[in-house]
Amino acid sequence: MFGDYSLGDLGSIFVMQGFAGLILFSVYVLMALGLAIIFGQMGVINMAHGEFMILGAYVTWMTSNLFQTYMPGLFGGYFFLAMILAFLASGALGMLVEWALIRHLYKRPLDTLLATWGLSLMLQQAYRSVFGAREVGVELPQWMLGSLQVTSSIEVPINGVFVMCLTVLITIAVAYVMYKSRWGRQVRAVVQNRIMAGAVGINTEKVDRYTFGLGCGIAGVAGSAFTMIGSTGPTSGQLYIVDTFLVVVFGGAASLLGTIASAFSISQTQSTLEFFMSGSMAKVLTLLAVVGILMLRPQGLFALKVRK
Amino acid sequence: MTDNRFFNRSELIGILVLAVFLVVVLPLTLDVFRLNLVAKYLTYAFVALGLVICWGYGGILSLGQGVFFGLGGYCMAMFLKLEASSVENTKIQSTPGIPDFMDWNQITALPFFWKPFHSLTFTIAAIVLVPGIFALVIGTAMFKRRVGGTYFAIITQAVAAILTILIVGQQGYTGGINGMTDLRTLKGWDIRPDHAKIVLYFFEVGCLFVCIMIAQFVRHSKLGRILVAMREKEDRVRFSGYSVANFKIFAFCIAAVFAAIGGAMFALNVGFMSPSFVGIVPSIEMVIYTAVGGRLSILGAIYGTLLVNFAKTSLSETFPELWLFGLGGLFIAVVLAFPNGLAGIWGDYVQPRIDRLIASRKPKPDGWTDSSVADGAPAE
């Protein structure tokens, strides 16, 4: 199958394919970060995670429309405001959902799956009623269009680079919040031993609510970033949810490093395989490999050692 | 608390009521179109029945029942498709005698795994064995390594995703996204006209009752009690010397086979099979039918399936905008307020009143236990 290509071509193909894999990696990391917090730390199965992302995407779309109509001069920078708004909107909705729904179900983790599935159906219909059934695309500012010409045969799209930089920034921010800040320590204390954390004076209910809000907020930012590379429809969220859960489970729930490592291995496997076979078969093989490894190593790649 | 007979009195009454409802009331009151719709809903009831054993009793939530539904359905559909693609029916194709979608995809010979499906006996065996063995493999791999709960749910979900992508991607072998359409005859007997639909409906109801009896048997035997014990305190059962994994595998396999029978009935009754009944969304919907009906109640799961599907059909007919809101709200309400579904409401509120009414008329006979008590308290 390599006969038709020269060595230089092959090199460029692998670099391009690797780069496509890196964009996929950024997408997976962005999606999985929020879920790793909610599922890994809190044990809640949030099937509506995709819908929180879509909310972020719609907020971004609305912001870009606002800028286009009222502040065309500032259009180049709308994205930064949109991201903050997406974070706030999804985070606020997340906290509302935690208060109304999730906090009643902490003792029944499998039931959170059903309840959030119901929630995701309602959110999908809400999006369809408000924004219409058609997919919407965001118009990119001028500086994000085009691509960087690295060599004569390798070119790299700027929006992809932007999404990757964004991913790195958000990952560092999440790592800082979870591992260095006082609040992050409280979260991890509650996860490891809820009763003891409560006994030393941590308001566990509040920590739960903000943790869930943070996870959903990151989902919103992820959705906002997705508008850079694709369009958004009411049911787009459902497409991502299984992949995202697999990334989190494969990495080992509750391990940030594991989430990143699993996102990297899954995305690189898939984009490399995509070069050799159809996209759907590449996906099947990747998922099969993930499921197979999970059967051998049920706790995921990076299992957190805690006493149960 | 459970007596050794398969039924106590109230369960027997419940099954008889369901039998009268399905065999007499519905066929007399509904036209053939609606009856066929009920037949379609009942195919999901098989899945729900399996989930009662696997999820309600075994505590194993599988989000991949669509896989088994699909495997059963595709086995049946392959047989029917081969029969519909006889040489004289397909003589306009470039290669007559193979299914039309293969011809469109430039496949000129029947693939090897299609060939045995010329035989009805093989097909019937495959409907039970293929999903059964598949469930056995997954179950053994997972439960022997003590993967359970959430992780099991997510992995089964991934399996559903894999199968859907595979079916859609391998268009030449599976019919792709359209699935297998235009199924016509079963051993030369046309399955499309009205009278055939009625016969198939009764056949399906018969199969459903066989499955109900099997589920009853599992529930009332020692096996059922071990399953409940396992759900409540898995470690204690393990320390008592039982092989927890084997019981879980058994419950999972039973659920898989029930789902596959449902899928085969679907292909027969509805006349086609497509990947849209295999994936994650239908799999979760099937779990939700069980949750709404009551995960601990065999009859509840069947009523739940019928009710949710009726609601879905009628709501989406009259208020296409609202039905997702309604459905989503229903699930949230059931999970939050009635963890045991409609059967829980029946057992907690209605049945005690009826029992009191009966008890006030005549003294209670010995050995008659209230079924809501015999079912045991739900897992919290």
mmCIF file of N, CA and C in Angstrom, chain B residues 42 53 85 92 139 162 179 184 190 274 285 316 326 328 339:
data_model
loop_
_atom_site.group_PDB
_atom_site.id
_atom_site.type_symbol
_atom_site.label_atom_id
_atom_site.label_comp_id
_atom_site.label_asym_id
_atom_site.label_seq_id
_atom_site.Cartn_x
_atom_site.Cartn_y
_atom_site.Cartn_z
ATOM 1 N N LEU B 42 -44.155 -5.064 21.828
ATOM 2 C CA LEU B 42 -43.916 -6.257 22.651
ATOM 3 C C LEU B 42 -42.531 -6.840 22.396
ATOM 4 N N ILE B 53 -34.411 -9.471 35.037
ATOM 5 C CA ILE B 53 -33.556 -10.506 35.635
ATOM 6 C C ILE B 53 -32.151 -9.964 35.845
ATOM 7 N N SER B 85 -34.524 -13.202 -1.669
ATOM 8 C CA SER B 85 -33.616 -12.953 -2.793
ATOM 9 C C SER B 85 -33.388 -14.216 -3.612
ATOM 10 N N ILE B 92 -33.218 -9.309 -12.165
ATOM 11 C CA ILE B 92 -32.762 -8.071 -12.818
ATOM 12 C C ILE B 92 -31.375 -7.660 -12.358
ATOM 13 N N GLY B 139 -19.484 -11.484 29.280
ATOM 14 C CA GLY B 139 -19.728 -11.665 30.712
ATOM 15 C C GLY B 139 -18.549 -12.324 31.398
ATOM 16 N N ILE B 162 -19.700 0.018 18.858
ATOM 17 C CA ILE B 162 -18.862 -0.712 17.902
ATOM 18 C C ILE B 162 -19.734 -1.440 16.886
ATOM 19 N N GLY B 179 -30.258 -1.040 6.551
ATOM 20 C CA GLY B 179 -30.593 -2.318 7.133
ATOM 21 C C GLY B 179 -31.136 -3.269 6.093
ATOM 22 N N ARG B 184 -40.007 -10.761 2.901
ATOM 23 C CA ARG B 184 -41.318 -11.118 2.354
ATOM 24 C C ARG B 184 -41.942 -12.364 2.953
ATOM 25 N N ASP B 190 -46.302 -15.890 3.207
ATOM 26 C CA ASP B 190 -46.148 -14.442 3.120
ATOM 27 C C ASP B 190 -46.379 -13.795 4.486
ATOM 28 N N SER B 274 -32.770 -2.760 11.108
ATOM 29 C CA SER B 274 -31.751 -1.781 10.728
ATOM 30 C C SER B 274 -30.894 -1.419 11.931
ATOM 31 N N GLU B 285 -33.013 3.422 25.760
ATOM 32 C CA GLU B 285 -34.471 3.496 25.817
ATOM 33 C C GLU B 285 -35.060 2.207 26.369
ATOM 34 N N SER B 316 -45.867 11.780 19.923
ATOM 35 C CA SER B 316 -45.130 12.303 18.775
ATOM 36 C C SER B 316 -46.048 12.483 17.576
ATOM 37 N N GLY B 326 -41.731 15.472 27.353
ATOM 38 C CA GLY B 326 -42.544 14.567 28.167
ATOM 39 C C GLY B 326 -41.774 13.323 28.560
ATOM 40 N N GLY B 328 -38.474 12.817 28.563
ATOM 41 C CA GLY B 328 -37.371 13.144 29.463
ATOM 42 C C GLY B 328 -37.869 13.396 30.875
ATOM 43 N N PRO B 339 -38.390 4.889 42.333
ATOM 44 C CA PRO B 339 -37.269 4.061 41.855
ATOM 45 C C PRO B 339 -37.718 2.675 41.403
#
